[in-house]
């Protein structure tokens, strides 16, 4: 099973920034354009065909409530995609304490809509991931056995607060919620690979989402760790659509020389375990 655990099927009308800035320089613009209808909304069957062609069995779709930076992509926007192919598509919840109060009520609402995880985006939402306002949301996730994903590392988008992407801020959360599964999105991208890697190796309930990272550079990013050992904590994701190609990234990870057992975990097994996916 291959899982792309980090996908952003944004509605163009919900973006704060212009389309080219949001896509970034790495995106295959022609392939992305084919997925969208003339109204700027992803066409479910086209997205399903894209992931089928690139060999992805399950894709986690992210919504985001960050009007200051990227805009608003509501969880309701994901409903047609999940309804079209609930076997392939699963949705990830998102809360922003500046917009949602009480946060635990909003988390419950989104989880009841079928979300398999909660993502918080401190860098785009301008809040610290260890802010006590988020604790009721974390308590709800821990009680339900639902993982929490947090963005780590900076963002190049205007208005983002890179310092809030320090993975060490999640150390307080892990202390106070010892049974909570935490996924560090982007693996500490930028200046935090060492911290994120250490946290993942130190705790069995911490994983590293490698979305948005060029696979061939992963050995260099995590050069202070044994590659097999740190890769055993990786979860594959592309950060689509800001990627040259999903199949190309799958192949690039496969070419890193990892043992078959570790590679199977990276490409799907670790995500299945962390997100309790039933293929």
PDB file of C-alpha atoms in Angstrom, residues 48-178:
ATOM      1  CA  UNK A  48      -8.810  10.216  -8.395  1.00  0.00           C
ATOM      2  CA  UNK A  49      -7.420   9.386 -11.839  1.00  0.00           C
ATOM      3  CA  UNK A  50      -4.195  11.283 -11.070  1.00  0.00           C
ATOM      4  CA  UNK A  51      -3.513   9.375  -7.867  1.00  0.00           C
ATOM      5  CA  UNK A  52      -4.510   6.081  -9.469  1.00  0.00           C
ATOM      6  CA  UNK A  53      -2.109   6.660 -12.366  1.00  0.00           C
ATOM      7  CA  UNK A  54       0.724   7.537  -9.985  1.00  0.00           C
ATOM      8  CA  UNK A  55       0.173   4.442  -7.857  1.00  0.00           C
ATOM      9  CA  UNK A  56      -1.252   6.008  -4.696  1.00  0.00           C
ATOM     10  CA  UNK A  57      -3.720   3.833  -2.804  1.00  0.00           C
ATOM     11  CA  UNK A  58      -4.659   6.310  -0.051  1.00  0.00           C
ATOM     12  CA  UNK A  59      -4.295  10.112   0.043  1.00  0.00           C
ATOM     13  CA  UNK A  60      -4.836  12.359   3.062  1.00  0.00           C
ATOM     14  CA  UNK A  61      -6.469  15.655   2.061  1.00  0.00           C
ATOM     15  CA  UNK A  62      -5.696  18.736   4.161  1.00  0.00           C
ATOM     16  CA  UNK A  63      -8.014  21.638   4.837  1.00  0.00           C
ATOM     17  CA  UNK A  64      -6.646  24.858   6.352  1.00  0.00           C
ATOM     18  CA  UNK A  65      -8.036  27.876   8.163  1.00  0.00           C
ATOM     19  CA  UNK A  66      -5.223  30.442   7.807  1.00  0.00           C
ATOM     20  CA  UNK A  67      -6.770  33.591   6.266  1.00  0.00           C
ATOM     21  CA  UNK A  68      -3.703  35.694   7.080  1.00  0.00           C
ATOM     22  CA  UNK A  69      -1.356  33.605   4.909  1.00  0.00           C
ATOM     23  CA  UNK A  70      -2.892  31.029   2.580  1.00  0.00           C
ATOM     24  CA  UNK A  71      -6.618  31.663   2.924  1.00  0.00           C
ATOM     25  CA  UNK A  72      -9.410  29.304   3.927  1.00  0.00           C
ATOM     26  CA  UNK A  73      -9.871  25.764   2.639  1.00  0.00           C
ATOM     27  CA  UNK A  74     -12.804  24.388   4.601  1.00  0.00           C
ATOM     28  CA  UNK A  75     -13.271  20.760   5.500  1.00  0.00           C
ATOM     29  CA  UNK A  76     -16.610  20.882   3.684  1.00  0.00           C
ATOM     30  CA  UNK A  77     -14.696  21.467   0.434  1.00  0.00           C
ATOM     31  CA  UNK A  78     -13.251  17.972   0.820  1.00  0.00           C
ATOM     32  CA  UNK A  79     -16.618  16.234   1.028  1.00  0.00           C
ATOM     33  CA  UNK A  80     -17.119  15.699  -2.750  1.00  0.00           C
ATOM     34  CA  UNK A  81     -13.621  14.215  -3.065  1.00  0.00           C
ATOM     35  CA  UNK A  82     -14.088  11.777  -0.202  1.00  0.00           C
ATOM     36  CA  UNK A  83     -17.585  10.873  -1.377  1.00  0.00           C
ATOM     37  CA  UNK A  84     -16.303  10.096  -4.873  1.00  0.00           C
ATOM     38  CA  UNK A  85     -13.757   7.551  -3.608  1.00  0.00           C
ATOM     39  CA  UNK A  86     -13.801   7.028   0.174  1.00  0.00           C
ATOM     40  CA  UNK A  87     -11.372   4.137  -0.192  1.00  0.00           C
ATOM     41  CA  UNK A  88      -8.656   6.415  -1.601  1.00  0.00           C
ATOM     42  CA  UNK A  89      -9.406   9.789  -0.036  1.00  0.00           C
ATOM     43  CA  UNK A  90      -9.430  10.632   3.679  1.00  0.00           C
ATOM     44  CA  UNK A  91      -9.660  14.104   5.155  1.00  0.00           C
ATOM     45  CA  UNK A  92      -7.533  15.757   7.843  1.00  0.00           C
ATOM     46  CA  UNK A  93      -9.138  18.295  10.196  1.00  0.00           C
ATOM     47  CA  UNK A  94      -7.670  21.723  10.961  1.00  0.00           C
ATOM     48  CA  UNK A  95      -8.254  24.278  13.708  1.00  0.00           C
ATOM     49  CA  UNK A  96      -7.002  27.785  14.330  1.00  0.00           C
ATOM     50  CA  UNK A  97      -7.503  29.122  17.896  1.00  0.00           C
ATOM     51  CA  UNK A  98      -7.892  32.649  16.501  1.00  0.00           C
ATOM     52  CA  UNK A  99     -10.956  31.498  14.535  1.00  0.00           C
ATOM     53  CA  UNK A 100     -12.433  28.528  16.392  1.00  0.00           C
ATOM     54  CA  UNK A 101     -13.799  28.691  19.920  1.00  0.00           C
ATOM     55  CA  UNK A 102     -14.038  26.436  21.737  1.00  0.00           C
ATOM     56  CA  UNK A 103     -11.450  24.478  19.776  1.00  0.00           C
ATOM     57  CA  UNK A 104     -12.500  21.095  21.142  1.00  0.00           C
ATOM     58  CA  UNK A 105     -16.041  21.577  19.847  1.00  0.00           C
ATOM     59  CA  UNK A 106     -14.692  22.353  16.363  1.00  0.00           C
ATOM     60  CA  UNK A 107     -12.360  19.348  16.503  1.00  0.00           C
ATOM     61  CA  UNK A 108     -15.277  17.113  17.440  1.00  0.00           C
ATOM     62  CA  UNK A 109     -17.327  18.538  14.572  1.00  0.00           C
ATOM     63  CA  UNK A 110     -14.617  17.861  12.011  1.00  0.00           C
ATOM     64  CA  UNK A 111     -13.767  14.417  13.354  1.00  0.00           C
ATOM     65  CA  UNK A 112     -17.443  13.539  13.233  1.00  0.00           C
ATOM     66  CA  UNK A 113     -17.353  14.482   9.543  1.00  0.00           C
ATOM     67  CA  UNK A 114     -14.837  11.681   9.062  1.00  0.00           C
ATOM     68  CA  UNK A 115     -11.414  13.294   9.631  1.00  0.00           C
ATOM     69  CA  UNK A 116      -8.676  10.776  10.446  1.00  0.00           C
ATOM     70  CA  UNK A 117      -6.300  13.306  12.040  1.00  0.00           C
ATOM     71  CA  UNK A 118      -6.008  16.913  13.176  1.00  0.00           C
ATOM     72  CA  UNK A 119      -3.485  19.312  11.718  1.00  0.00           C
ATOM     73  CA  UNK A 120      -2.440  22.565  13.343  1.00  0.00           C
ATOM     74  CA  UNK A 121      -0.457  25.085  11.324  1.00  0.00           C
ATOM     75  CA  UNK A 122       1.227  27.485  13.770  1.00  0.00           C
ATOM     76  CA  UNK A 123       3.398  29.107  11.096  1.00  0.00           C
ATOM     77  CA  UNK A 124       0.431  30.123   8.939  1.00  0.00           C
ATOM     78  CA  UNK A 125      -2.040  30.603  11.789  1.00  0.00           C
ATOM     79  CA  UNK A 126       0.328  32.736  13.930  1.00  0.00           C
ATOM     80  CA  UNK A 127       0.002  30.743  17.147  1.00  0.00           C
ATOM     81  CA  UNK A 128       2.350  28.503  19.108  1.00  0.00           C
ATOM     82  CA  UNK A 129       1.594  24.773  18.904  1.00  0.00           C
ATOM     83  CA  UNK A 130       2.021  24.512  22.689  1.00  0.00           C
ATOM     84  CA  UNK A 131      -0.480  27.319  23.345  1.00  0.00           C
ATOM     85  CA  UNK A 132      -2.745  26.177  26.175  1.00  0.00           C
ATOM     86  CA  UNK A 133      -5.759  27.253  24.109  1.00  0.00           C
ATOM     87  CA  UNK A 134      -5.070  24.196  21.946  1.00  0.00           C
ATOM     88  CA  UNK A 135      -4.930  21.776  24.859  1.00  0.00           C
ATOM     89  CA  UNK A 136      -8.662  20.942  24.768  1.00  0.00           C
ATOM     90  CA  UNK A 137      -8.203  19.954  21.106  1.00  0.00           C
ATOM     91  CA  UNK A 138      -5.228  17.765  21.974  1.00  0.00           C
ATOM     92  CA  UNK A 139      -7.171  16.182  24.844  1.00  0.00           C
ATOM     93  CA  UNK A 140     -10.006  15.336  22.434  1.00  0.00           C
ATOM     94  CA  UNK A 141      -7.566  13.746  19.981  1.00  0.00           C
ATOM     95  CA  UNK A 142      -5.788  11.756  22.679  1.00  0.00           C
ATOM     96  CA  UNK A 143      -9.116  10.467  24.020  1.00  0.00           C
ATOM     97  CA  UNK A 144     -10.173   9.354  20.528  1.00  0.00           C
ATOM     98  CA  UNK A 145      -6.792   7.952  19.533  1.00  0.00           C
ATOM     99  CA  UNK A 146      -6.524  10.488  16.703  1.00  0.00           C
ATOM    100  CA  UNK A 147      -3.057  11.780  15.698  1.00  0.00           C
ATOM    101  CA  UNK A 148      -2.096  15.447  15.609  1.00  0.00           C
ATOM    102  CA  UNK A 149       0.015  16.806  12.745  1.00  0.00           C
ATOM    103  CA  UNK A 150       1.896  20.050  13.211  1.00  0.00           C
ATOM    104  CA  UNK A 151       3.821  22.034  10.603  1.00  0.00           C
ATOM    105  CA  UNK A 152       7.523  22.280  11.395  1.00  0.00           C
ATOM    106  CA  UNK A 153      10.100  24.547   9.817  1.00  0.00           C
ATOM    107  CA  UNK A 154       9.539  27.934   8.181  1.00  0.00           C
ATOM    108  CA  UNK A 155       7.302  28.921   5.285  1.00  0.00           C
ATOM    109  CA  UNK A 156       8.185  31.171   2.379  1.00  0.00           C
ATOM    110  CA  UNK A 157       4.651  32.566   2.122  1.00  0.00           C
ATOM    111  CA  UNK A 158       4.140  36.250   3.067  1.00  0.00           C
ATOM    112  CA  UNK A 159       2.781  36.672   6.594  1.00  0.00           C
ATOM    113  CA  UNK A 160       4.105  33.352   7.918  1.00  0.00           C
ATOM    114  CA  UNK A 161       5.846  33.201  11.322  1.00  0.00           C
ATOM    115  CA  UNK A 162       8.759  30.788  10.937  1.00  0.00           C
ATOM    116  CA  UNK A 163       9.802  30.761  14.610  1.00  0.00           C
ATOM    117  CA  UNK A 164       6.505  29.087  15.486  1.00  0.00           C
ATOM    118  CA  UNK A 165       7.516  26.081  13.387  1.00  0.00           C
ATOM    119  CA  UNK A 166      10.178  24.979  15.880  1.00  0.00           C
ATOM    120  CA  UNK A 167       9.396  21.301  16.623  1.00  0.00           C
ATOM    121  CA  UNK A 168      10.781  21.681  20.154  1.00  0.00           C
ATOM    122  CA  UNK A 169       7.618  23.631  21.017  1.00  0.00           C
ATOM    123  CA  UNK A 170       5.770  20.311  20.767  1.00  0.00           C
ATOM    124  CA  UNK A 171       7.875  18.891  23.594  1.00  0.00           C
ATOM    125  CA  UNK A 172       5.464  20.446  26.101  1.00  0.00           C
ATOM    126  CA  UNK A 173       2.520  18.830  24.316  1.00  0.00           C
ATOM    127  CA  UNK A 174       4.210  15.433  24.312  1.00  0.00           C
ATOM    128  CA  UNK A 175       4.917  15.785  28.023  1.00  0.00           C
ATOM    129  CA  UNK A 176       1.334  16.708  28.861  1.00  0.00           C
ATOM    130  CA  UNK A 177      -0.295  14.236  26.436  1.00  0.00           C
ATOM    131  CA  UNK A 178       1.940  11.148  26.603  1.00  0.00           C
TER     132      UNK A 178
END
